[in-house]
Short mmCIF file of C-alpha atoms in Angstrom, two decimals:
data_model
loop_
_atom_site.label_atom_id
_atom_site.label_comp_id
_atom_site.label_asym_id
_atom_site.label_seq_id
_atom_site.Cartn_x
_atom_site.Cartn_y
_atom_site.Cartn_z
CA MET V 443 -9.52 -3.69 29.14
CA SER V 444 -10.05 -6.48 26.27
CA GLY V 445 -9.90 -5.87 23.03
CA PRO V 446 -11.49 -6.67 19.26
CA PRO V 447 -9.58 -9.84 18.21
CA LEU V 448 -6.78 -8.23 16.20
CA PRO V 449 -4.32 -10.16 13.52
CA ASP V 450 -0.30 -10.38 13.74
CA ASP V 451 -0.52 -7.94 10.57
CA ALA V 452 -3.09 -5.00 11.63
CA PRO V 453 -2.12 -1.78 13.03
CA GLY V 454 -2.66 -3.14 16.97
CA GLY V 455 -0.91 -6.40 16.33
CA HIS V 456 2.13 -6.67 17.93
CA HIS V 457 4.75 -3.84 18.02
CA GLY V 458 7.96 -5.93 16.61
CA ALA V 459 5.93 -7.00 13.49
CA MET V 460 4.79 -3.56 13.32
CA THR V 461 5.14 -1.82 9.52
CA THR V 462 4.22 0.94 7.80
CA PRO V 463 0.90 0.63 6.25
CA ALA V 464 0.89 0.08 2.85
CA PRO V 465 -0.33 2.67 0.30
CA ALA V 466 -3.82 1.38 -0.04
CA SER V 467 -5.20 0.38 -4.27
CA ARG V 468 -7.33 2.98 -4.09
CA ALA V 469 -7.72 6.77 -4.30
CA PRO V 470 -6.58 8.67 -0.66
CA VAL V 471 -9.39 10.89 0.44
CA ALA V 472 -7.81 13.84 -0.19
CA ALA V 473 -8.62 12.40 -3.90
CA ARG V 474 -11.63 11.16 -4.07
CA SER V 475 -13.59 13.94 -6.30
CA GLY V 476 -14.10 10.75 -8.90
CA ALA V 477 -13.60 11.91 -12.96
CA PRO V 478 -15.88 13.75 -14.88
CA LEU V 479 -17.54 11.30 -15.93
CA ASP V 480 -18.59 9.50 -13.36
CA SER V 481 -21.38 12.14 -11.99
CA LEU V 482 -23.70 11.78 -14.80
CA TRP V 483 -24.52 7.69 -13.35
CA GLN V 484 -26.17 9.47 -10.10
CA GLY V 485 -29.68 9.65 -10.01
CA ARG V 486 -29.63 14.15 -9.29
CA ALA V 487 -27.62 14.36 -13.15
CA VAL V 488 -29.88 11.43 -15.00
CA ILE V 489 -33.13 13.57 -13.43
CA TRP V 490 -31.43 16.72 -14.30
CA VAL V 491 -30.87 15.54 -17.87
CA VAL V 492 -34.36 13.98 -18.71
CA LEU V 493 -35.91 17.69 -16.98
CA ALA V 494 -33.74 19.82 -19.93
CA ALA V 495 -34.31 17.23 -22.16
CA GLU V 496 -38.45 18.04 -21.93
CA GLY V 497 -37.74 21.76 -21.71
CA LEU V 498 -36.31 21.56 -24.94
CA ALA V 499 -38.97 19.73 -26.18
CA ALA V 500 -41.37 22.72 -25.27
CA VAL V 501 -39.19 25.10 -26.70
CA LEU V 502 -39.21 23.38 -30.08
CA THR V 503 -42.86 22.65 -29.72
CA LEU V 504 -43.55 26.92 -28.82
CA ALA V 505 -41.80 27.55 -31.44
CA GLY V 506 -42.77 26.12 -34.25
CA GLU V 507 -45.49 25.12 -36.51
CA ALA V 508 -48.05 22.17 -34.99
CA PRO V 509 -50.80 20.92 -37.63
CA SER V 510 -51.75 18.39 -35.50
CA GLY V 511 -52.29 20.12 -32.38
CA ARG V 512 -49.09 21.66 -29.47
CA TRP V 513 -50.07 19.03 -27.62
CA ILE V 514 -49.03 15.69 -30.23
CA ARG V 515 -46.15 17.71 -31.37
CA PHE V 516 -44.97 18.12 -27.36
CA GLY V 517 -45.64 14.90 -27.22
CA LEU V 518 -43.49 13.59 -30.29
CA LEU V 519 -40.91 15.95 -29.00
CA SER V 520 -40.46 14.31 -25.69
CA LEU V 521 -40.29 11.03 -26.95
CA MET V 522 -37.43 11.50 -29.14
CA VAL V 523 -35.45 14.29 -27.37
CA GLN V 524 -35.89 12.05 -24.29
CA TRP V 525 -34.43 8.78 -26.20
CA VAL V 526 -31.66 10.63 -27.87
CA ALA V 527 -30.48 12.12 -24.59
CA LEU V 528 -30.72 8.17 -22.67
CA LEU V 529 -28.94 6.85 -25.92
CA THR V 530 -25.97 9.06 -25.55
CA LEU V 531 -25.98 8.87 -21.94
CA GLY V 532 -26.05 5.02 -22.28
CA GLY V 533 -23.08 5.40 -25.66
CA LEU V 534 -21.37 6.98 -22.09
CA TYR V 535 -21.93 4.57 -19.51
CA LEU V 536 -20.65 2.16 -22.07
CA LEU V 537 -17.55 3.26 -22.78
CA ARG V 538 -16.67 4.37 -19.10
CA GLU V 539 -13.65 2.15 -18.03
CA ARG V 540 -11.74 2.94 -21.36
CA LEU V 541 -12.72 6.12 -21.32
CA ARG V 542 -11.08 6.61 -17.76
CA ASP V 543 -8.19 8.22 -18.16
CA THR V 544 -9.25 10.01 -21.63
CA ARG V 545 -8.34 13.84 -21.46
CA PRO V 546 -11.75 15.64 -20.30
CA GLN V 547 -11.59 17.26 -24.34
CA ARG V 548 -11.58 14.10 -26.06
CA ILE V 549 -14.52 13.76 -24.01
CA ALA V 550 -16.15 17.12 -24.75
CA TRP V 551 -15.45 15.79 -28.46
CA LEU V 552 -16.87 11.86 -27.93
CA ALA V 553 -19.92 13.07 -26.32
CA LEU V 554 -20.90 15.78 -28.48
CA GLY V 555 -20.35 13.30 -31.33
CA LEU V 556 -22.51 10.35 -29.66
CA LEU V 557 -25.01 12.97 -29.33
CA LEU V 558 -24.90 13.27 -32.74
CA MET V 559 -25.51 9.90 -33.56
CA SER V 560 -27.78 9.66 -30.94
CA SER V 561 -30.28 12.70 -33.20
CA TRP V 562 -29.58 11.84 -36.15
CA SER V 563 -30.51 7.79 -35.16
CA VAL V 564 -33.72 8.69 -34.19
CA LEU V 565 -34.80 11.15 -36.18
CA GLY V 566 -34.90 8.40 -39.17
CA VAL V 567 -36.34 5.65 -37.03
CA SER V 568 -39.36 8.26 -36.00
CA ASP V 569 -39.73 8.54 -40.18
CA LEU V 570 -39.88 5.31 -40.30
CA LEU V 571 -42.34 4.20 -37.40
CA LEU V 572 -43.85 7.23 -36.61
CA GLY V 573 -46.02 6.68 -40.34
CA GLU V 574 -48.01 10.45 -40.30
CA LEU V 575 -47.75 11.66 -36.75
CA TRP V 576 -44.28 12.52 -38.16
CA ARG V 577 -42.97 12.06 -41.91
CA ILE V 578 -40.60 14.56 -43.58
CA PRO V 579 -40.66 15.16 -47.40
CA ALA V 580 -38.72 13.63 -49.42
CA SER V 581 -37.88 17.25 -50.96
CA ALA V 582 -37.43 18.73 -46.73
CA ARG V 583 -35.68 15.98 -45.60
CA TRP V 584 -31.84 17.40 -46.33
CA ASP V 585 -33.26 20.86 -44.48
CA VAL V 586 -35.24 18.63 -41.63
CA PHE V 587 -31.47 17.32 -41.27
CA LEU V 588 -29.88 20.27 -41.30
CA ARG V 589 -31.61 21.74 -38.57
CA VAL V 590 -31.77 19.18 -36.62
CA THR V 591 -27.72 19.07 -36.61
CA GLY V 592 -27.41 22.65 -36.04
CA ILE V 593 -29.89 22.72 -33.03
CA VAL V 594 -27.93 19.63 -31.42
CA LEU V 595 -24.62 21.27 -31.88
CA VAL V 596 -26.01 24.72 -30.27
CA VAL V 597 -27.56 22.32 -27.60
CA GLY V 598 -24.64 20.33 -27.04
CA TRP V 599 -22.34 23.08 -27.28
CA LEU V 600 -24.70 24.74 -24.11
CA ALA V 601 -24.90 21.55 -21.67
CA LEU V 602 -20.83 21.20 -21.92
CA ALA V 603 -20.28 24.43 -21.12
CA ALA V 604 -23.17 23.90 -17.86
CA PHE V 605 -21.29 20.72 -17.46
CA GLN V 606 -18.07 21.98 -17.22
CA ASN V 607 -18.59 25.11 -14.66
CA HIS V 608 -20.73 22.27 -12.72
CA TRP V 609 -17.27 20.26 -12.42
CA ARG V 610 -15.04 23.35 -11.83
CA LEU V 611 -17.43 23.91 -9.03
CA ARG V 612 -17.03 20.46 -7.32
CA GLN V 613 -13.80 20.53 -8.03
CA LEU V 614 -13.79 24.11 -4.88
CA ALA V 615 -16.06 21.93 -2.97
CA VAL V 616 -13.62 18.71 -2.62
CA ARG V 617 -10.53 21.36 -2.13
CA ALA V 618 -12.66 23.07 0.20
CA LYS V 619 -13.52 20.00 2.17
CA GLN V 620 -9.97 19.23 1.82
CA ALA V 621 -8.76 22.16 3.72
CA GLU V 622 -10.99 21.72 6.48
CA LEU V 623 -10.16 18.15 6.99
CA ALA V 624 -6.46 19.56 7.51
CA ALA V 625 -7.85 22.01 9.44
CA LEU V 626 -9.50 19.92 12.01
CA GLN V 627 -7.00 17.24 11.92
CA ALA V 628 -4.42 19.78 13.04
CA ARG V 629 -6.12 20.33 15.97
CA VAL V 630 -6.61 16.88 17.10
CA ARG V 631 -3.75 14.86 16.35
CA PRO V 632 -1.48 17.76 18.62
CA HIS V 633 -3.88 17.80 21.47
CA PHE V 634 -3.72 13.82 21.77
CA LEU V 635 0.04 13.81 21.73
CA PHE V 636 0.03 16.48 24.00
CA ASN V 637 -2.01 14.70 25.94
CA THR V 638 -0.09 11.45 25.80
CA LEU V 639 3.72 12.66 26.62
CA ASN V 640 1.87 14.19 29.53
CA THR V 641 1.00 10.68 30.47
CA GLY V 642 4.07 8.87 29.12
CA ALA V 643 6.04 11.42 31.40
CA ALA V 644 4.41 10.49 34.40
CA LEU V 645 4.89 7.22 33.81
CA VAL V 646 8.83 7.29 33.14
CA HIS V 647 10.01 6.75 36.45
CA HIS V 648 7.65 4.73 38.02
CA ARG V 649 6.42 2.40 36.20
CA PRO V 650 8.96 2.58 33.09
CA ASP V 651 8.30 -0.77 31.43
CA GLU V 652 5.04 1.03 30.76
CA ALA V 653 5.95 3.93 29.65
CA GLU V 654 8.13 2.46 27.48
CA GLU V 655 5.08 0.22 25.85
CA LEU V 656 2.85 4.05 25.41
CA LEU V 657 5.77 5.21 23.41
CA LEU V 658 5.48 2.24 20.91
CA ASP V 659 1.39 2.47 20.96
CA LEU V 660 2.18 5.66 20.15
CA ALA V 661 4.77 5.17 17.38
CA ASP V 662 2.48 2.60 15.83
CA LEU V 663 -0.94 5.55 15.53
CA PHE V 664 1.03 8.31 14.49
CA ARG V 665 2.55 6.27 11.71
CA ALA V 666 -0.98 4.99 11.04
CA ALA V 667 -1.97 9.04 10.91
CA LEU V 668 0.97 10.69 9.27
CA GLY V 669 3.35 7.69 6.98
CA GLY V 670 0.51 5.69 6.37
CA ALA V 671 -2.32 5.16 3.51
CA ARG V 672 -5.38 7.24 3.44
CA GLU V 673 -7.68 5.00 3.93
CA ILE V 674 -7.58 1.48 6.25
CA PRO V 675 -9.82 -1.98 6.73
CA LEU V 676 -12.43 -0.91 9.29
CA ARG V 677 -10.86 -3.85 11.96
CA GLU V 678 -7.45 -0.77 11.12
CA GLU V 679 -9.38 1.57 11.87
CA PHE V 680 -10.15 -0.85 15.56
CA ALA V 681 -6.78 -2.47 15.66
CA LEU V 682 -5.97 1.52 16.61
CA ILE V 683 -8.85 2.43 18.77
CA GLU V 684 -7.42 -0.60 20.81
CA ARG V 685 -3.61 0.92 20.98
CA TYR V 686 -5.58 4.85 22.14
CA LEU V 687 -7.44 3.27 24.66
CA GLU V 688 -3.79 1.03 26.45
CA ILE V 689 -2.53 4.02 25.98
CA GLU V 690 -5.75 5.90 27.66
CA SER V 691 -5.90 2.40 30.10
CA LEU V 692 -2.19 3.67 31.32
CA ARG V 693 -3.39 6.99 32.79
CA PHE V 694 -6.77 6.06 33.99
CA ARG V 695 -6.34 2.39 35.50
CA GLU V 696 -9.21 0.67 36.36
CA ARG V 697 -11.48 4.12 36.23
CA LEU V 698 -11.38 3.59 32.16
CA ARG V 699 -13.17 -0.03 31.30
CA VAL V 700 -14.22 -1.07 27.73
CA ARG V 701 -16.64 -3.00 26.04
CA TRP V 702 -16.17 -4.47 22.60
CA ARG V 703 -19.16 -6.33 20.29
CA LEU V 704 -17.58 -6.35 17.01
CA PRO V 705 -19.18 -8.49 14.26
CA GLU V 706 -16.68 -11.80 12.94
CA PRO V 707 -15.88 -11.26 10.84
CA MET V 708 -15.58 -8.05 10.61
CA PRO V 709 -17.45 -6.25 7.96
CA GLU V 710 -14.90 -5.29 4.79
CA ILE V 711 -15.66 -1.68 4.63
CA LEU V 712 -13.08 1.59 3.97
CA VAL V 713 -12.59 3.98 6.38
CA PRO V 714 -10.73 7.06 6.55
CA THR V 715 -7.32 6.43 8.80
CA LEU V 716 -8.13 7.83 12.18
CA SER V 717 -11.48 9.02 11.16
CA LEU V 718 -13.13 7.05 14.27
CA GLN V 719 -10.75 7.06 16.82
CA PRO V 720 -11.31 11.34 17.78
CA LEU V 721 -15.17 9.73 18.72
CA VAL V 722 -13.77 7.43 21.35
CA GLU V 723 -10.88 10.45 22.29
CA ASN V 724 -14.52 12.69 23.02
CA ALA V 725 -16.07 9.56 25.08
CA ILE V 726 -12.81 9.84 27.34
CA LYS V 727 -12.37 13.63 27.30
CA HIS V 728 -15.85 14.31 28.26
CA GLY V 729 -16.69 11.32 29.78
CA ILE V 730 -14.60 9.69 31.90
CA GLU V 731 -12.28 12.04 32.58
CA ARG V 732 -14.71 14.37 33.95
CA ILE V 733 -15.94 11.27 36.31
CA PRO V 734 -13.94 10.49 39.61
CA SER V 735 -15.35 6.92 39.25
CA GLY V 736 -14.52 6.80 35.65
CA GLY V 737 -17.45 4.66 33.55
CA ASP V 738 -18.03 2.34 30.50
CA ILE V 739 -17.10 2.78 26.80
CA ASP V 740 -19.73 0.85 25.19
CA ILE V 741 -18.44 0.07 21.02
CA HIS V 742 -20.74 -1.24 19.14
CA VAL V 743 -20.43 -2.35 15.42
CA GLN V 744 -23.45 -4.32 13.11
CA GLY V 745 -24.11 -4.42 9.59
CA ASP V 746 -27.15 -3.17 8.51
CA ASP V 747 -29.99 -4.01 5.57
CA ALA V 748 -28.20 -2.32 2.48
CA GLY V 749 -24.94 -3.52 2.85
CA GLY V 750 -23.14 -0.93 5.29
CA VAL V 751 -21.98 -0.48 8.85
CA ILE V 752 -23.89 1.33 11.82
CA ILE V 753 -21.05 2.23 14.73
CA ALA V 754 -22.21 3.29 17.81
CA ILE V 755 -19.96 4.47 20.64
CA SER V 756 -21.26 5.71 24.31
CA ASN V 757 -19.90 7.01 27.13
CA PRO V 758 -21.26 8.33 30.64
CA MET V 759 -21.92 11.40 30.58
CA PRO V 760 -21.24 13.57 34.54
CA ALA V 761 -23.16 15.40 36.23
CA GLU V 762 -21.63 19.57 35.82
CA PRO V 763 -23.59 22.65 36.43
CA ALA V 764 -25.86 24.12 33.85
CA GLY V 765 -24.27 25.98 31.24
CA HIS V 766 -21.49 24.62 31.49
CA SER V 767 -19.76 23.33 28.39
CA THR V 768 -19.41 19.83 27.74
CA GLY V 769 -16.67 20.14 24.65
CA HIS V 770 -17.25 17.23 21.72
CA ASN V 771 -16.51 20.27 19.81
CA VAL V 772 -13.55 18.92 17.44
CA GLY V 773 -13.66 15.09 17.20
CA LEU V 774 -17.39 15.09 15.92
CA PRO V 775 -16.43 17.46 13.51
CA ALA V 776 -12.83 15.88 12.44
CA SER V 777 -14.64 12.85 11.60
CA LEU V 778 -17.51 13.91 10.32
CA ALA V 779 -15.77 15.92 7.43
CA GLN V 780 -14.00 12.89 6.84
CA ILE V 781 -16.87 10.75 6.94
CA GLU V 782 -19.30 12.63 5.12
CA ALA V 783 -15.74 13.96 2.14
CA TYR V 784 -14.80 10.07 2.30
CA THR V 785 -18.09 8.78 1.02
CA GLU V 786 -19.05 11.80 -0.79
CA GLY V 787 -22.62 12.65 1.97
CA ARG V 788 -23.60 9.13 2.22
CA GLY V 789 -21.87 8.48 5.57
CA SER V 790 -23.27 10.26 8.93
CA VAL V 791 -22.01 10.91 12.64
CA GLU V 792 -24.86 11.84 14.57
CA ALA V 793 -25.44 12.61 18.17
CA THR V 794 -27.31 12.29 20.62
CA ALA V 795 -27.68 12.22 24.18
CA GLY V 796 -29.87 10.71 26.75
CA ASP V 797 -29.76 8.52 30.05
CA GLY V 798 -27.00 9.91 31.31
CA ARG V 799 -25.33 8.50 28.51
CA PHE V 800 -23.96 10.30 25.58
CA LEU V 801 -23.90 8.17 22.17
CA VAL V 802 -22.08 8.72 18.83
CA THR V 803 -23.83 6.65 15.88
CA VAL V 804 -21.40 6.62 12.72
CA LYS V 805 -23.23 4.92 9.64
CA LEU V 806 -20.88 4.29 6.42
CA PRO V 807 -22.20 2.73 3.79
CA ALA V 808 -21.79 -0.34 1.70
CA LYS V 809 -18.44 0.04 -0.63
CA ALA V 810 -19.53 1.39 -3.85
#
């Protein structure tokens, strides 16, 4: 079995140089919920802001008099409200780095202040540029200013309350996903540990050198799983997979054959630690282990047009009686949960079967 090219300092390098991986510079997977303002730049959030602004324009149109016609008033109000909303979002976006470590309460006050300034600015510019369509009599300007300020404050407070509720629901969803991840990982890792220890016990008397190599490989894997970074480069994840395959090759020997098709250099994409290893373990447990003659596991990595990565892992399927469960009920959910949580739903794990082989395709998006 030949593995991918590995640097000496990667987890799949020489045992003597193996050290605990340093924590990654980015946030761990369990804490990738992001800052509150980050959700405002997503396409769905911008669409909701635009729709809410249109709704407000419709309410203001129906609530007031329209000497020039309802549709003209609605069009003018839509233009003004959209400018106010987008100017406020734009101001928050320009200040996003300075607000990264600011308390949410201060961000809320700042957002309300930006909303007020945007409203006053748009009101003044509209009075200057729209002419008779939006001319405010001098005697009514102070009254209009106060009414606009009151409307903005009420709408702003409602928007902040809605956003706070959205953020709390998002935090609860992240925590639920973390609990699900922990439960799935708790099922995957002991299963692998028990299998490996059984293999080591069978080798210790007859092939002690191979048993020692197995224990060293196992130490590397569990150092990464328990004490290392929560996210690592893709090349290091494949180094850990090679460690795992070296362990299994001691058990299956010539029955296990691995075909690597990896790009050089490996794409610079981070993944959750041991998020792909359960897929290879499934390929062995539900493919190679059930076929007396063994078979080939094919691992193929390629880039996509959007700058992401597509990973395909396939294994032969045994000829089993109808109704027999094919398994694949732990590794796939564990990998899917980790990748979806890490990529915030932009990544995917899909499984298909055909032509006597079981194929798992992992899609990882480009680095944000």
